[in-house]
C-alpha cells in the first residue's frame, strides 16, 4: 500500500509546489515518492524498514505539534523518501544559559505516530449508519466500512443541511472551538470554559490585571523558590525543569507543595509539603495566621500597594468587616484560622505549617510559582485568591529574585516577555454569528446574546435539552449534530471531558457525529463518519511559537499517507456541497499561510528596544515559492532558518532581557502606573471577582480568600466529617498530566506504553488494609464510573489519595461499564463551578483489590487498526 498515494486528489498540494518549497528553502531535498516506512506493530519490521539505513540521507526538521506545552526541535532522517530515524536539537552546544531545545520521549516517538500501522487510512462510516441517526445505539461498537471521499463528503454535507433546515443552526455543536465552515453557514453552538488554567483567569483579571513573570535568568536571584502544585519535569516539556535546576544551583532553597512527591520534587526540592488535593486554600490561610500573629507580613507593602488586607485599607464601598486579616483571626465568625484549624483540612502538621510560613515570610527575595493544578478544583478560586494574598503579604512583587505568579505549560520558568515570535497565518477568522464572545478563559455571561454551554455541561445539555446561560437563566436546546472536523488537533472531546459514561450516553443520543482524525481516538470511535486527516509531516509546513526564547519551523516530509487529506481541503469540499464559496471559507493556501508565518516572524532587538523581522526573504524566494509577499531583510536567511528548524535567542546573564521584572513599574510608582483593577492596586478584597463569578450562575465567590469545602473534596470523603466517619468514596483522586502522553495523544505508542505503564499510585496506609501490593490490579470506583489498573504502592502520594495520569484511551466494556485503560474521565463527573473551570483534581473514589482476571500490560493490547 505504501507509496500508492499520489497528490492528484489535492491540486493545491501538488508535487511541484512541494519541490518549490524544498528547492527554495531546504536545498533540493529528495522526498516523497515511495515507501513511507510504515511502522508496524512488529518491532522486527520497524528495524527491517531502514533502522540501519543512513547513507545518502538528510536530516530535516519535522513537526511535533501537540498540546504538551513543549516546543522542541525534532529532526527526521529521510533516506530515499523514507523516514528512518529521529533526533533532536544539536544545532549548538548545550549550556544552561543557551540550552538546546531537546525533545522528550513523546516527540522522539513521533515517527511511530505519523507512520503507525494504526493511522487512519480511508474515510469510513459505521456499518449500520442510516441518515437521521439510524442505529445510533451502536456507536462505539458497530463495524467500520471503508467509503470513498465522494460518499463521505456527501453524507456529511447532507446531514449538516438536514439538521440546519429541520432544527436550526443551534442544533449543531462544535465543542471547545468553532469551525470556519459552520460559522460561514450561520454558526453553531460552542462550549466554553477553562480547561487548563482552572480558576485563574477571572482571579487574575480582577485581583491583579495580568500575571507577568520575571526573566528566566532573574529567577536565579531568588533565595527561596516555592513550586506550588507544579511538576514541570512531567508537564512542561523542554527546558523548564532544567531552568529551575539552575535556580537551585545558584543557591535557592526549593519547597514543593503537592499531593505527590513528583519527579520535580524528587529532582529539586529541599522540602516537600504533602498537601491534600483541593485544600491548598486552608493551608495558605493557616500560614497567613502564623504570619499575622507574629507580625511577619510586609505591612508597609500591603498598605501602599494593596486593598482589603485589614479594615483600614478597604476598597471604596466595601464593608470594613470583610477584610482578610479579621477573617483569618476569626474576629467576626469566632473561628481563628490557626495552623491547627488548617491542619485538620489539609493534612499538614501544624508545626510544619508554622515553619513554612516563617520561612516564606523571612527569606527574601522569594518566588512563589504555581501551575494551575490546585486551581483545577471545585471552588478553585479560593486557592488562587489565597495564593496571591499570602504571596503579597511577603512583599515579593516587582523586585529582582522575587515574585508571585502562575507559570506553567509553554512558559513555565520563562519570562512572560517573549523574545521571538511567529507571524500569523493571515487565514483570518469567520466569527460565529451565534456566539460573538470569547470562549476561552472567560466569557460574557452578562450579555443577553450570549449562548453556548460550559464544557462541563455539554453532555447534560445534549441529554436533557437545557443548559445554564449565566444571568439569563436556563436555556432550552436541541442538539443534534456534533461537528469535530479540525485542523491539526481534533480535540478528543469524549476522552478529555469529565464524565465519559455520561458522554457515551450523549453520543448515542445525537443524530449525527463526524470527526476528522489521524487515529481512531475515543471521539472518533463513537462517531458515524470518520475522515482521515494529514499530519503536519504531510502538509506544507508551519511554525510553532510558545517557548518565549525560540520558534520552530517545519516543512512537509512525506506525501499524504493513503487517502488522508488536509483538514482545510475537507472543509473546502464540504463548502462546495453546502452552496458556499470555498475561497470565502478558506481563502489562503497552506503555502501562503506558511509563508505569512515566516515573513511575519519577529525577534526582539538585542537592546530590547523593539521588534525586527527575523527572516530575510528575497524576490527569488517569493517567485520560487509561488506566493505573494515582499522581500525583507532579517537576521537569518530563509534557507538557514528552515535547515536549522529553530531560531533561538542566545541568552547570557546581564543581557538586555535579564532585567525584565514583573510589575516593576507599579512597584516603582503605583500612582503613575496603576494596575488595571478597580482600585488600581492589588486587590486582596475584590468585589469585581465576586460579581463576575456570580454572573455565571454556578457558584459564589467571596471577595476575599476564604476556605469552603469543595464539592467532591476532602470533607466529602466522610459521611460524618465531625466524627471522622468515612463514606462510600473515602479516597481523593487527582489526575496529573502524565509523561506517556500529551493528553490522549501518543497513548497508542507502544514504546511509551512500555515506559509509562499508566499505573495508579496509592499510599501503603491505604493499600495495606485493602490487601493491595504493588503490581496488583485494582478497581477504582467513583460516583460515575469504574476503572481497573495496575497499582504502585508508594509513599510518594499523600495518604487518602490516589493519583492516576489523565488521558488514557478509554476501553469500556459496555456490559460491565468497566474501563480497563484507566481513563481518568471515566471517574470524573461534570461539575459546574466558578467561571466554568474544570475541576479535574477534586474527585472522590473507592479502591478495592480486583478479583477478576489480572490486567495484561496495555503494551500487549491490540492496536486500533481498522483497515
Ligand atoms: N506530559 C505531558 N505534559 C503536559 C500535558 C500532557 O498531557 N502530558 N498537558 C499540557 C497541558 S494542556 C497543561 S494544561 C499542562 C498542565 O500542567 P500542570 O498545571 O503542571 O498540571 P498537572 O501535571 O496536572 O499538575 C501539576 C502538579 O500539581 C499537583 N497537584 C494536583 N492537584 C493538586 C492540588 O490540589 N494541590 C496542589 N498543591 N497540587 C496539586 C500534581 O500532583 C502535579 O505534581 O501540562 C501540559 N504538559
Ligand atoms: N481528568 C482530566 N481530564 C483532563 C485534564 C486533566 O488534568 N484531568 N486536562 C485537561 C486539559 S488541561 C486539556 S488542555 C484537555 C485536552 O483535551 P483535548 O484537546 O480534547 O485532548 P487531546 O488529546 O490533545 O486531543 C487531540 C485530538 O486531536 C487528534 N489529532 C492529533 N493530531 C491531529 C491532526 O493533525 N489532525 C487532526 N484532525 N486531529 C489530530 C488526536 O487524535 C486527538 O483526538 O484535556 C483536559 N482533560
Ligand atoms: Mo491544558
XYZ file of N, CA and C and ligand atoms in Angstrom, residues 67-69 106 196 228-231 234-236 257-260 262 275-280 371-374 376-377 408-409 734-739 741-743 806 841, ligand 1:
173
model
N -0.289 19.389 22.195
C -0.542 20.368 23.246
C 0.057 19.955 24.596
N 1.391 19.698 24.596
C 2.020 19.381 25.883
C 2.661 20.636 26.430
N 2.753 21.665 25.600
C 3.416 22.887 26.035
C 4.876 22.904 25.646
N 8.141 11.508 24.014
C 6.965 11.568 23.131
C 7.364 12.101 21.746
N -7.517 24.443 31.112
C -6.145 24.323 31.587
C -5.857 25.195 32.796
N 4.327 25.551 43.731
C 3.046 25.164 44.342
C 2.227 24.396 43.316
N 2.110 23.076 43.508
C 1.352 22.269 42.551
C 1.940 22.437 41.166
N 3.231 22.213 41.033
C 3.888 22.398 39.734
C 4.852 21.245 39.515
N 4.714 20.595 38.410
C 5.555 19.435 38.120
C 6.130 19.536 36.711
N 7.383 16.611 34.470
C 6.434 15.816 33.691
C 5.647 16.674 32.724
N 5.221 17.844 33.190
C 4.192 18.535 32.434
C 4.647 19.816 31.737
N 5.928 20.086 31.706
C 6.403 21.196 30.874
C 7.621 20.690 30.116
N 4.956 22.063 47.002
C 3.683 21.788 47.684
C 2.836 20.974 46.725
N 2.584 19.723 47.068
C 1.984 18.825 46.075
C 1.476 17.575 46.787
N 0.338 17.028 46.378
C -0.086 15.763 46.981
C 0.797 14.586 46.557
N 1.713 14.847 45.624
C 2.557 13.773 45.096
C 4.014 14.215 45.233
N 6.553 14.503 43.402
C 6.640 14.446 41.943
C 8.083 14.291 41.485
N 0.380 18.159 50.600
C -0.961 18.690 50.860
C -2.032 17.792 50.235
N -3.206 17.769 50.830
C -4.323 17.037 50.201
C -4.866 17.854 49.022
N -5.272 17.197 47.943
C -5.793 17.945 46.798
C -6.992 18.820 47.199
N -7.049 19.998 46.645
C -8.213 20.865 46.852
C -8.248 21.549 48.208
N -7.188 21.401 49.029
C -7.205 22.017 50.368
C -6.141 23.100 50.519
N -5.515 23.492 49.413
C -4.412 24.466 49.483
C -4.827 25.785 50.129
N 1.439 26.190 39.111
C 0.781 25.820 37.859
C -0.705 26.065 38.084
N -1.527 25.355 37.384
C -2.959 25.541 37.597
C -3.602 24.348 38.243
N -2.811 23.324 38.543
C -3.433 22.096 39.066
C -4.247 22.337 40.342
N -3.717 23.118 41.326
C -4.534 23.332 42.526
C -5.758 24.202 42.240
N -7.463 23.742 39.466
C -8.380 22.873 38.712
C -9.134 22.000 39.704
N -9.843 22.689 40.580
C -10.577 22.018 41.639
C -11.918 22.729 41.787
N 3.286 28.020 33.888
C 3.279 26.588 33.557
C 3.107 26.433 32.056
N 2.943 25.202 31.591
C 2.729 24.911 30.177
C 3.894 25.474 29.358
N -6.614 12.408 42.186
C -6.179 13.554 41.379
C -5.509 13.030 40.119
N -5.499 13.865 39.077
C -5.179 13.365 37.735
C -4.085 14.177 37.048
N -2.823 13.944 37.432
C -1.742 14.742 36.823
C -1.565 14.476 35.326
N -0.960 15.423 34.663
C -0.603 15.266 33.249
C 0.603 14.329 33.197
N 0.494 13.316 32.388
C 1.344 12.114 32.513
C 2.353 12.040 31.366
N 3.584 11.568 31.652
C 4.617 11.625 30.608
C 4.426 10.684 29.417
N 1.932 10.645 27.531
C 1.090 11.262 26.510
C 1.141 12.769 26.524
N 0.584 13.370 25.479
C 0.128 14.741 25.546
C -1.391 14.596 25.528
N -1.990 14.693 26.701
C -3.410 14.355 26.858
C -3.642 12.956 26.315
N -3.891 11.547 33.584
C -5.035 11.788 32.699
C -4.696 11.438 31.255
N -9.154 17.894 39.709
C -8.436 17.348 40.864
C -9.258 17.259 42.139
N 3.496 15.044 29.600
C 2.515 15.921 29.472
N 2.767 17.239 29.656
C 1.762 18.119 29.532
C 0.457 17.735 29.160
C 0.226 16.346 28.967
O -0.903 15.916 28.696
N 1.263 15.484 29.141
N -0.531 18.676 29.024
C -0.173 20.086 28.933
C -1.317 20.943 29.301
S -2.510 21.315 28.121
C -1.430 21.512 30.513
S -2.798 22.474 30.878
C -0.350 21.380 31.500
C -0.823 21.140 32.915
O 0.297 21.105 33.728
P 0.207 21.372 35.276
O -0.622 22.570 35.517
O 1.582 21.339 35.780
O -0.709 20.170 35.766
P -0.569 18.728 36.393
O 0.502 17.946 35.767
O -1.934 18.165 36.356
O -0.229 19.010 37.911
C 0.966 19.627 38.361
C 1.255 19.181 39.763
O 0.218 19.616 40.635
C -0.117 18.576 41.534
N -1.484 18.751 42.033
C -2.639 18.183 41.606
N -3.679 18.602 42.346
C -3.187 19.467 43.272
C -3.758 20.224 44.348
O -4.966 20.227 44.597
N -2.896 20.980 45.091
C -1.563 21.028 44.851
N -0.800 21.808 45.618
N -1.002 20.319 43.855
C -1.792 19.547 43.072
C 0.104 17.306 40.735
O 0.331 16.216 41.611
C 1.322 17.662 39.900
O 2.527 17.284 40.537
O 0.505 20.306 31.176
C 0.985 20.393 29.845
N 2.048 19.431 29.729
